[in-house]
Amino acid sequence: MEDMPAAADGRDWPVHLDHCFARILLDNACGRAWREVIQAPAWRNAPAPILARAVRLGEAVLNDRADLHALNRKSLALRGKLKSPAG
């Protein structure tokens, strides 16, 4: 995740801060809000398989094989924070 904030410059990504990338990748790796699965801090307490999934997702985003916008929407939905479209 260290490379992601630097890579965000010049890309149309919804986030630019390291903790935001961590939220998105860890939530998607866990299938729910990561704090429901992992005691903070995640970098110390996350099980290796979850970290491996998060790293693979991050690498896929960096290599344009995964959509960070979609992963962010899923993370927000998992947390009940997805804004509904204006109607």
PDB file of N, CA and C in Angstrom:
ATOM      1  N   MET A   1       0.822  -1.192   0.000  1.00  0.00           N
ATOM      2  CA  MET A   1       0.000   0.000   0.000  1.00  0.00           C
ATOM      3  C   MET A   1       0.863   1.251   0.000  1.00  0.00           C
ATOM      4  N   GLU A   2       2.119   1.077   0.299  1.00  0.00           N
ATOM      5  CA  GLU A   2       3.033   2.205   0.325  1.00  0.00           C
ATOM      6  C   GLU A   2       3.141   2.874  -1.044  1.00  0.00           C
ATOM      7  N   ASP A   3       3.076   2.094  -2.119  1.00  0.00           N
ATOM      8  CA  ASP A   3       3.206   2.638  -3.470  1.00  0.00           C
ATOM      9  C   ASP A   3       1.933   3.315  -3.960  1.00  0.00           C
ATOM     10  N   MET A   4       0.816   2.986  -3.396  1.00  0.00           N
ATOM     11  CA  MET A   4      -0.455   3.470  -3.926  1.00  0.00           C
ATOM     12  C   MET A   4      -0.637   4.979  -3.798  1.00  0.00           C
ATOM     13  N   PRO A   5      -0.333   5.610  -2.668  1.00  0.00           N
ATOM     14  CA  PRO A   5      -0.477   7.072  -2.623  1.00  0.00           C
ATOM     15  C   PRO A   5       0.387   7.771  -3.677  1.00  0.00           C
ATOM     16  N   ALA A   6       1.596   7.295  -3.898  1.00  0.00           N
ATOM     17  CA  ALA A   6       2.458   7.894  -4.918  1.00  0.00           C
ATOM     18  C   ALA A   6       1.881   7.666  -6.310  1.00  0.00           C
ATOM     19  N   ALA A   7       1.319   6.488  -6.540  1.00  0.00           N
ATOM     20  CA  ALA A   7       0.745   6.165  -7.843  1.00  0.00           C
ATOM     21  C   ALA A   7      -0.558   6.917  -8.094  1.00  0.00           C
ATOM     22  N   ALA A   8      -1.200   7.389  -7.040  1.00  0.00           N
ATOM     23  CA  ALA A   8      -2.485   8.082  -7.181  1.00  0.00           C
ATOM     24  C   ALA A   8      -2.348   9.408  -7.910  1.00  0.00           C
ATOM     25  N   ASP A   9      -1.173  10.014  -7.817  1.00  0.00           N
ATOM     26  CA  ASP A   9      -0.950  11.300  -8.479  1.00  0.00           C
ATOM     27  C   ASP A   9      -1.144  11.137  -9.982  1.00  0.00           C
ATOM     28  N   GLY A  10      -2.058  11.894 -10.519  1.00  0.00           N
ATOM     29  CA  GLY A  10      -2.326  11.845 -11.951  1.00  0.00           C
ATOM     30  C   GLY A  10      -3.326  10.786 -12.373  1.00  0.00           C
ATOM     31  N   ARG A  11      -3.862  10.034 -11.429  1.00  0.00           N
ATOM     32  CA  ARG A  11      -4.881   9.033 -11.764  1.00  0.00           C
ATOM     33  C   ARG A  11      -6.232   9.501 -11.234  1.00  0.00           C
ATOM     34  N   ASP A  12      -7.253   9.038 -11.867  1.00  0.00           N
ATOM     35  CA  ASP A  12      -8.619   9.374 -11.462  1.00  0.00           C
ATOM     36  C   ASP A  12      -9.098   8.371 -10.411  1.00  0.00           C
ATOM     37  N   TRP A  13      -8.444   8.380  -9.260  1.00  0.00           N
ATOM     38  CA  TRP A  13      -8.807   7.475  -8.181  1.00  0.00           C
ATOM     39  C   TRP A  13      -9.636   8.224  -7.148  1.00  0.00           C
ATOM     40  N   PRO A  14     -10.541   7.521  -6.465  1.00  0.00           N
ATOM     41  CA  PRO A  14     -11.405   8.190  -5.486  1.00  0.00           C
ATOM     42  C   PRO A  14     -10.698   8.539  -4.179  1.00  0.00           C
ATOM     43  N   VAL A  15      -9.514   7.995  -3.946  1.00  0.00           N
ATOM     44  CA  VAL A  15      -8.759   8.259  -2.718  1.00  0.00           C
ATOM     45  C   VAL A  15      -7.293   8.491  -3.058  1.00  0.00           C
ATOM     46  N   HIS A  16      -6.585   9.127  -2.107  1.00  0.00           N
ATOM     47  CA  HIS A  16      -5.161   9.394  -2.312  1.00  0.00           C
ATOM     48  C   HIS A  16      -4.320   9.137  -1.060  1.00  0.00           C
ATOM     49  N   LEU A  17      -4.954   8.864   0.056  1.00  0.00           N
ATOM     50  CA  LEU A  17      -4.240   8.699   1.325  1.00  0.00           C
ATOM     51  C   LEU A  17      -4.053   7.218   1.660  1.00  0.00           C
ATOM     52  N   ASP A  18      -2.929   6.903   2.292  1.00  0.00           N
ATOM     53  CA  ASP A  18      -2.591   5.505   2.562  1.00  0.00           C
ATOM     54  C   ASP A  18      -3.650   4.776   3.377  1.00  0.00           C
ATOM     55  N   HIS A  19      -4.222   5.426   4.398  1.00  0.00           N
ATOM     56  CA  HIS A  19      -5.219   4.731   5.220  1.00  0.00           C
ATOM     57  C   HIS A  19      -6.502   4.450   4.438  1.00  0.00           C
ATOM     58  N   CYS A  20      -6.797   5.258   3.430  1.00  0.00           N
ATOM     59  CA  CYS A  20      -7.976   5.009   2.593  1.00  0.00           C
ATOM     60  C   CYS A  20      -7.757   3.777   1.715  1.00  0.00           C
ATOM     61  N   PHE A  21      -6.557   3.652   1.147  1.00  0.00           N
ATOM     62  CA  PHE A  21      -6.238   2.453   0.369  1.00  0.00           C
ATOM     63  C   PHE A  21      -6.304   1.227   1.266  1.00  0.00           C
ATOM     64  N   ALA A  22      -5.789   1.337   2.474  1.00  0.00           N
ATOM     65  CA  ALA A  22      -5.826   0.212   3.410  1.00  0.00           C
ATOM     66  C   ALA A  22      -7.265  -0.204   3.686  1.00  0.00           C
ATOM     67  N   ARG A  23      -8.142   0.768   3.935  1.00  0.00           N
ATOM     68  CA  ARG A  23      -9.561   0.455   4.187  1.00  0.00           C
ATOM     69  C   ARG A  23     -10.154  -0.303   3.016  1.00  0.00           C
ATOM     70  N   ILE A  24      -9.961   0.214   1.818  1.00  0.00           N
ATOM     71  CA  ILE A  24     -10.559  -0.387   0.627  1.00  0.00           C
ATOM     72  C   ILE A  24     -10.047  -1.808   0.418  1.00  0.00           C
ATOM     73  N   LEU A  25      -8.741  -1.973   0.451  1.00  0.00           N
ATOM     74  CA  LEU A  25      -8.157  -3.281   0.164  1.00  0.00           C
ATOM     75  C   LEU A  25      -8.461  -4.287   1.263  1.00  0.00           C
ATOM     76  N   LEU A  26      -8.361  -3.872   2.518  1.00  0.00           N
ATOM     77  CA  LEU A  26      -8.634  -4.800   3.614  1.00  0.00           C
ATOM     78  C   LEU A  26     -10.112  -5.158   3.702  1.00  0.00           C
ATOM     79  N   ASP A  27     -11.005  -4.193   3.516  1.00  0.00           N
ATOM     80  CA  ASP A  27     -12.441  -4.505   3.528  1.00  0.00           C
ATOM     81  C   ASP A  27     -12.769  -5.529   2.449  1.00  0.00           C
ATOM     82  N   ASN A  28     -12.238  -5.318   1.254  1.00  0.00           N
ATOM     83  CA  ASN A  28     -12.510  -6.248   0.158  1.00  0.00           C
ATOM     84  C   ASN A  28     -11.867  -7.605   0.407  1.00  0.00           C
ATOM     85  N   ALA A  29     -10.704  -7.627   1.009  1.00  0.00           N
ATOM     86  CA  ALA A  29     -10.045  -8.896   1.326  1.00  0.00           C
ATOM     87  C   ALA A  29     -10.812  -9.669   2.398  1.00  0.00           C
ATOM     88  N   CYS A  30     -11.438  -8.948   3.326  1.00  0.00           N
ATOM     89  CA  CYS A  30     -12.191  -9.575   4.426  1.00  0.00           C
ATOM     90  C   CYS A  30     -13.638  -9.891   4.054  1.00  0.00           C
ATOM     91  N   GLY A  31     -14.186  -9.165   3.084  1.00  0.00           N
ATOM     92  CA  GLY A  31     -15.593  -9.339   2.740  1.00  0.00           C
ATOM     93  C   GLY A  31     -16.529  -8.588   3.666  1.00  0.00           C
ATOM     94  N   ARG A  32     -15.974  -7.772   4.526  1.00  0.00           N
ATOM     95  CA  ARG A  32     -16.722  -6.891   5.429  1.00  0.00           C
ATOM     96  C   ARG A  32     -15.738  -5.868   5.993  1.00  0.00           C
ATOM     97  N   ALA A  33     -16.238  -4.946   6.791  1.00  0.00           N
ATOM     98  CA  ALA A  33     -15.345  -3.947   7.376  1.00  0.00           C
ATOM     99  C   ALA A  33     -14.226  -4.675   8.118  1.00  0.00           C
ATOM    100  N   TRP A  34     -12.997  -4.344   7.791  1.00  0.00           N
ATOM    101  CA  TRP A  34     -11.866  -5.112   8.325  1.00  0.00           C
ATOM    102  C   TRP A  34     -11.820  -5.117   9.846  1.00  0.00           C
ATOM    103  N   ARG A  35     -12.299  -4.068  10.497  1.00  0.00           N
ATOM    104  CA  ARG A  35     -12.266  -4.015  11.968  1.00  0.00           C
ATOM    105  C   ARG A  35     -13.232  -5.014  12.608  1.00  0.00           C
ATOM    106  N   GLU A  36     -14.142  -5.578  11.816  1.00  0.00           N
ATOM    107  CA  GLU A  36     -15.013  -6.639  12.322  1.00  0.00           C
ATOM    108  C   GLU A  36     -14.282  -7.976  12.369  1.00  0.00           C
ATOM    109  N   VAL A  37     -13.151  -8.052  11.679  1.00  0.00           N
ATOM    110  CA  VAL A  37     -12.410  -9.302  11.537  1.00  0.00           C
ATOM    111  C   VAL A  37     -11.035  -9.235  12.198  1.00  0.00           C
ATOM    112  N   ILE A  38     -10.419  -8.057  12.140  1.00  0.00           N
ATOM    113  CA  ILE A  38      -9.033  -7.880  12.569  1.00  0.00           C
ATOM    114  C   ILE A  38      -8.971  -6.826  13.673  1.00  0.00           C
ATOM    115  N   GLN A  39      -8.261  -7.127  14.728  1.00  0.00           N
ATOM    116  CA  GLN A  39      -8.024  -6.129  15.770  1.00  0.00           C
ATOM    117  C   GLN A  39      -6.977  -5.140  15.263  1.00  0.00           C
ATOM    118  N   ALA A  40      -7.211  -3.844  15.493  1.00  0.00           N
ATOM    119  CA  ALA A  40      -6.242  -2.821  15.092  1.00  0.00           C
ATOM    120  C   ALA A  40      -4.987  -2.950  15.946  1.00  0.00           C
ATOM    121  N   PRO A  41      -3.845  -2.644  15.388  1.00  0.00           N
ATOM    122  CA  PRO A  41      -3.590  -2.225  14.018  1.00  0.00           C
ATOM    123  C   PRO A  41      -3.544  -3.419  13.064  1.00  0.00           C
ATOM    124  N   ALA A  42      -4.123  -3.222  11.891  1.00  0.00           N
ATOM    125  CA  ALA A  42      -4.224  -4.305  10.914  1.00  0.00           C
ATOM    126  C   ALA A  42      -2.856  -4.794  10.461  1.00  0.00           C
ATOM    127  N   TRP A  43      -1.916  -3.879  10.319  1.00  0.00           N
ATOM    128  CA  TRP A  43      -0.592  -4.295   9.824  1.00  0.00           C
ATOM    129  C   TRP A  43       0.067  -5.300  10.759  1.00  0.00           C
ATOM    130  N   ARG A  44      -0.292  -5.256  12.028  1.00  0.00           N
ATOM    131  CA  ARG A  44       0.292  -6.181  12.999  1.00  0.00           C
ATOM    132  C   ARG A  44      -0.569  -7.426  13.195  1.00  0.00           C
ATOM    133  N   ASN A  45      -1.875  -7.284  13.105  1.00  0.00           N
ATOM    134  CA  ASN A  45      -2.784  -8.348  13.525  1.00  0.00           C
ATOM    135  C   ASN A  45      -3.505  -9.095  12.412  1.00  0.00           C
ATOM    136  N   ALA A  46      -3.410  -8.637  11.185  1.00  0.00           N
ATOM    137  CA  ALA A  46      -4.124  -9.316  10.101  1.00  0.00           C
ATOM    138  C   ALA A  46      -3.497 -10.677   9.821  1.00  0.00           C
ATOM    139  N   PRO A  47      -4.323 -11.698   9.668  1.00  0.00           N
ATOM    140  CA  PRO A  47      -3.797 -13.014   9.294  1.00  0.00           C
ATOM    141  C   PRO A  47      -3.145 -12.949   7.909  1.00  0.00           C
ATOM    142  N   ALA A  48      -2.132 -13.747   7.707  1.00  0.00           N
ATOM    143  CA  ALA A  48      -1.381 -13.743   6.445  1.00  0.00           C
ATOM    144  C   ALA A  48      -2.274 -13.913   5.212  1.00  0.00           C
ATOM    145  N   PRO A  49      -3.274 -14.802   5.222  1.00  0.00           N
ATOM    146  CA  PRO A  49      -4.106 -14.942   4.016  1.00  0.00           C
ATOM    147  C   PRO A  49      -4.870 -13.661   3.660  1.00  0.00           C
ATOM    148  N   ILE A  50      -5.330 -12.931   4.670  1.00  0.00           N
ATOM    149  CA  ILE A  50      -6.035 -11.668   4.405  1.00  0.00           C
ATOM    150  C   ILE A  50      -5.061 -10.639   3.860  1.00  0.00           C
ATOM    151  N   LEU A  51      -3.886 -10.542   4.454  1.00  0.00           N
ATOM    152  CA  LEU A  51      -2.882  -9.607   3.934  1.00  0.00           C
ATOM    153  C   LEU A  51      -2.511  -9.950   2.499  1.00  0.00           C
ATOM    154  N   ALA A  52      -2.366 -11.226   2.208  1.00  0.00           N
ATOM    155  CA  ALA A  52      -2.019 -11.643   0.843  1.00  0.00           C
ATOM    156  C   ALA A  52      -3.111 -11.240  -0.141  1.00  0.00           C
ATOM    157  N   ARG A  53      -4.387 -11.420   0.242  1.00  0.00           N
ATOM    158  CA  ARG A  53      -5.490 -11.002  -0.642  1.00  0.00           C
ATOM    159  C   ARG A  53      -5.470  -9.500  -0.850  1.00  0.00           C
ATOM    160  N   ALA A  54      -5.239  -8.743   0.210  1.00  0.00           N
ATOM    161  CA  ALA A  54      -5.198  -7.282   0.102  1.00  0.00           C
ATOM    162  C   ALA A  54      -4.047  -6.836  -0.798  1.00  0.00           C
ATOM    163  N   VAL A  55      -2.901  -7.451  -0.650  1.00  0.00           N
ATOM    164  CA  VAL A  55      -1.748  -7.103  -1.491  1.00  0.00           C
ATOM    165  C   VAL A  55      -2.034  -7.433  -2.951  1.00  0.00           C
ATOM    166  N   ARG A  56      -2.627  -8.593  -3.207  1.00  0.00           N
ATOM    167  CA  ARG A  56      -2.975  -8.954  -4.598  1.00  0.00           C
ATOM    168  C   ARG A  56      -3.947  -7.946  -5.196  1.00  0.00           C
ATOM    169  N   LEU A  57      -4.934  -7.523  -4.408  1.00  0.00           N
ATOM    170  CA  LEU A  57      -5.871  -6.507  -4.895  1.00  0.00           C
ATOM    171  C   LEU A  57      -5.146  -5.202  -5.198  1.00  0.00           C
ATOM    172  N   GLY A  58      -4.262  -4.783  -4.310  1.00  0.00           N
ATOM    173  CA  GLY A  58      -3.497  -3.559  -4.530  1.00  0.00           C
ATOM    174  C   GLY A  58      -2.649  -3.638  -5.778  1.00  0.00           C
ATOM    175  N   GLU A  59      -2.001  -4.775  -5.989  1.00  0.00           N
ATOM    176  CA  GLU A  59      -1.194  -4.954  -7.194  1.00  0.00           C
ATOM    177  C   GLU A  59      -2.064  -4.927  -8.438  1.00  0.00           C
ATOM    178  N   ALA A  60      -3.246  -5.523  -8.357  1.00  0.00           N
ATOM    179  CA  ALA A  60      -4.164  -5.504  -9.495  1.00  0.00           C
ATOM    180  C   ALA A  60      -4.597  -4.082  -9.816  1.00  0.00           C
ATOM    181  N   VAL A  61      -4.869  -3.286  -8.795  1.00  0.00           N
ATOM    182  CA  VAL A  61      -5.238  -1.882  -9.009  1.00  0.00           C
ATOM    183  C   VAL A  61      -4.080  -1.139  -9.663  1.00  0.00           C
ATOM    184  N   LEU A  62      -2.879  -1.314  -9.136  1.00  0.00           N
ATOM    185  CA  LEU A  62      -1.706  -0.627  -9.683  1.00  0.00           C
ATOM    186  C   LEU A  62      -1.447  -1.001 -11.141  1.00  0.00           C
ATOM    187  N   ASN A  63      -1.803  -2.238 -11.506  1.00  0.00           N
ATOM    188  CA  ASN A  63      -1.577  -2.720 -12.870  1.00  0.00           C
ATOM    189  C   ASN A  63      -2.820  -2.616 -13.748  1.00  0.00           C
ATOM    190  N   ASP A  64      -3.800  -1.817 -13.297  1.00  0.00           N
ATOM    191  CA  ASP A  64      -5.038  -1.583 -14.049  1.00  0.00           C
ATOM    192  C   ASP A  64      -5.813  -2.869 -14.350  1.00  0.00           C
ATOM    193  N   ARG A  65      -5.739  -3.842 -13.452  1.00  0.00           N
ATOM    194  CA  ARG A  65      -6.512  -5.071 -13.597  1.00  0.00           C
ATOM    195  C   ARG A  65      -7.681  -5.123 -12.622  1.00  0.00           C
ATOM    196  N   ALA A  66      -7.788  -4.133 -11.758  1.00  0.00           N
ATOM    197  CA  ALA A  66      -8.912  -4.024 -10.821  1.00  0.00           C
ATOM    198  C   ALA A  66      -9.315  -2.559 -10.748  1.00  0.00           C
ATOM    199  N   ASP A  67     -10.596  -2.327 -10.570  1.00  0.00           N
ATOM    200  CA  ASP A  67     -11.169  -0.979 -10.566  1.00  0.00           C
ATOM    201  C   ASP A  67     -11.257  -0.462  -9.129  1.00  0.00           C
ATOM    202  N   LEU A  68     -10.421   0.518  -8.812  1.00  0.00           N
ATOM    203  CA  LEU A  68     -10.417   1.069  -7.457  1.00  0.00           C
ATOM    204  C   LEU A  68     -11.745   1.733  -7.117  1.00  0.00           C
ATOM    205  N   HIS A  69     -12.403   2.338  -8.100  1.00  0.00           N
ATOM    206  CA  HIS A  69     -13.717   2.949  -7.848  1.00  0.00           C
ATOM    207  C   HIS A  69     -14.710   1.879  -7.384  1.00  0.00           C
ATOM    208  N   ALA A  70     -14.726   0.735  -8.075  1.00  0.00           N
ATOM    209  CA  ALA A  70     -15.644  -0.347  -7.709  1.00  0.00           C
ATOM    210  C   ALA A  70     -15.290  -0.924  -6.340  1.00  0.00           C
ATOM    211  N   LEU A  71     -14.003  -1.101  -6.079  1.00  0.00           N
ATOM    212  CA  LEU A  71     -13.581  -1.614  -4.773  1.00  0.00           C
ATOM    213  C   LEU A  71     -13.948  -0.640  -3.658  1.00  0.00           C
ATOM    214  N   ASN A  72     -13.828   0.654  -3.921  1.00  0.00           N
ATOM    215  CA  ASN A  72     -14.205   1.663  -2.924  1.00  0.00           C
ATOM    216  C   ASN A  72     -15.708   1.625  -2.664  1.00  0.00           C
ATOM    217  N   ARG A  73     -16.499   1.532  -3.733  1.00  0.00           N
ATOM    218  CA  ARG A  73     -17.957   1.450  -3.552  1.00  0.00           C
ATOM    219  C   ARG A  73     -18.329   0.220  -2.724  1.00  0.00           C
ATOM    220  N   LYS A  74     -17.686  -0.911  -3.012  1.00  0.00           N
ATOM    221  CA  LYS A  74     -17.980  -2.125  -2.246  1.00  0.00           C
ATOM    222  C   LYS A  74     -17.598  -1.935  -0.778  1.00  0.00           C
ATOM    223  N   SER A  75     -16.438  -1.329  -0.521  1.00  0.00           N
ATOM    224  CA  SER A  75     -16.006  -1.066   0.854  1.00  0.00           C
ATOM    225  C   SER A  75     -17.021  -0.190   1.577  1.00  0.00           C
ATOM    226  N   LEU A  76     -17.444   0.874   0.929  1.00  0.00           N
ATOM    227  CA  LEU A  76     -18.423   1.773   1.547  1.00  0.00           C
ATOM    228  C   LEU A  76     -19.747   1.058   1.788  1.00  0.00           C
ATOM    229  N   ALA A  77     -20.170   0.212   0.842  1.00  0.00           N
ATOM    230  CA  ALA A  77     -21.410  -0.550   1.014  1.00  0.00           C
ATOM    231  C   ALA A  77     -21.284  -1.519   2.192  1.00  0.00           C
ATOM    232  N   LEU A  78     -20.141  -2.173   2.307  1.00  0.00           N
ATOM    233  CA  LEU A  78     -19.923  -3.094   3.428  1.00  0.00           C
ATOM    234  C   LEU A  78     -20.029  -2.380   4.767  1.00  0.00           C
ATOM    235  N   ARG A  79     -19.701  -1.100   4.780  1.00  0.00           N
ATOM    236  CA  ARG A  79     -19.735  -0.292   5.999  1.00  0.00           C
ATOM    237  C   ARG A  79     -21.063   0.460   6.163  1.00  0.00           C
ATOM    238  N   GLY A  80     -21.986   0.305   5.216  1.00  0.00           N
ATOM    239  CA  GLY A  80     -23.258   1.017   5.283  1.00  0.00           C
ATOM    240  C   GLY A  80     -23.120   2.499   5.033  1.00  0.00           C
ATOM    241  N   LYS A  81     -22.082   2.900   4.290  1.00  0.00           N
ATOM    242  CA  LYS A  81     -21.816   4.319   4.062  1.00  0.00           C
ATOM    243  C   LYS A  81     -21.930   4.716   2.601  1.00  0.00           C
ATOM    244  N   LEU A  82     -22.460   3.848   1.778  1.00  0.00           N
ATOM    245  CA  LEU A  82     -22.601   4.171   0.364  1.00  0.00           C
ATOM    246  C   LEU A  82     -23.746   5.150   0.198  1.00  0.00           C
ATOM    247  N   LYS A  83     -23.443   6.294  -0.381  1.00  0.00           N
ATOM    248  CA  LYS A  83     -24.461   7.317  -0.598  1.00  0.00           C
ATOM    249  C   LYS A  83     -25.366   6.880  -1.733  1.00  0.00           C
ATOM    250  N   SER A  84     -26.672   7.014  -1.514  1.00  0.00           N
ATOM    251  CA  SER A  84     -27.608   6.677  -2.578  1.00  0.00           C
ATOM    252  C   SER A  84     -27.646   7.818  -3.584  1.00  0.00           C
ATOM    253  N   PRO A  85     -27.887   7.480  -4.862  1.00  0.00           N
ATOM    254  CA  PRO A  85     -27.928   8.526  -5.883  1.00  0.00           C
ATOM    255  C   PRO A  85     -29.062   9.510  -5.620  1.00  0.00           C
ATOM    256  N   ALA A  86     -28.829  10.760  -5.975  1.00  0.00           N
ATOM    257  CA  ALA A  86     -29.863  11.802  -5.805  1.00  0.00           C
ATOM    258  C   ALA A  86     -31.035  11.469  -6.707  1.00  0.00           C
ATOM    259  N   GLY A  87     -32.198  11.637  -6.203  1.00  0.00           N
ATOM    260  CA  GLY A  87     -33.350  11.248  -6.998  1.00  0.00           C
ATOM    261  C   GLY A  87     -34.359  12.271  -6.931  1.00  0.00           C
TER     262      GLY A  87
END
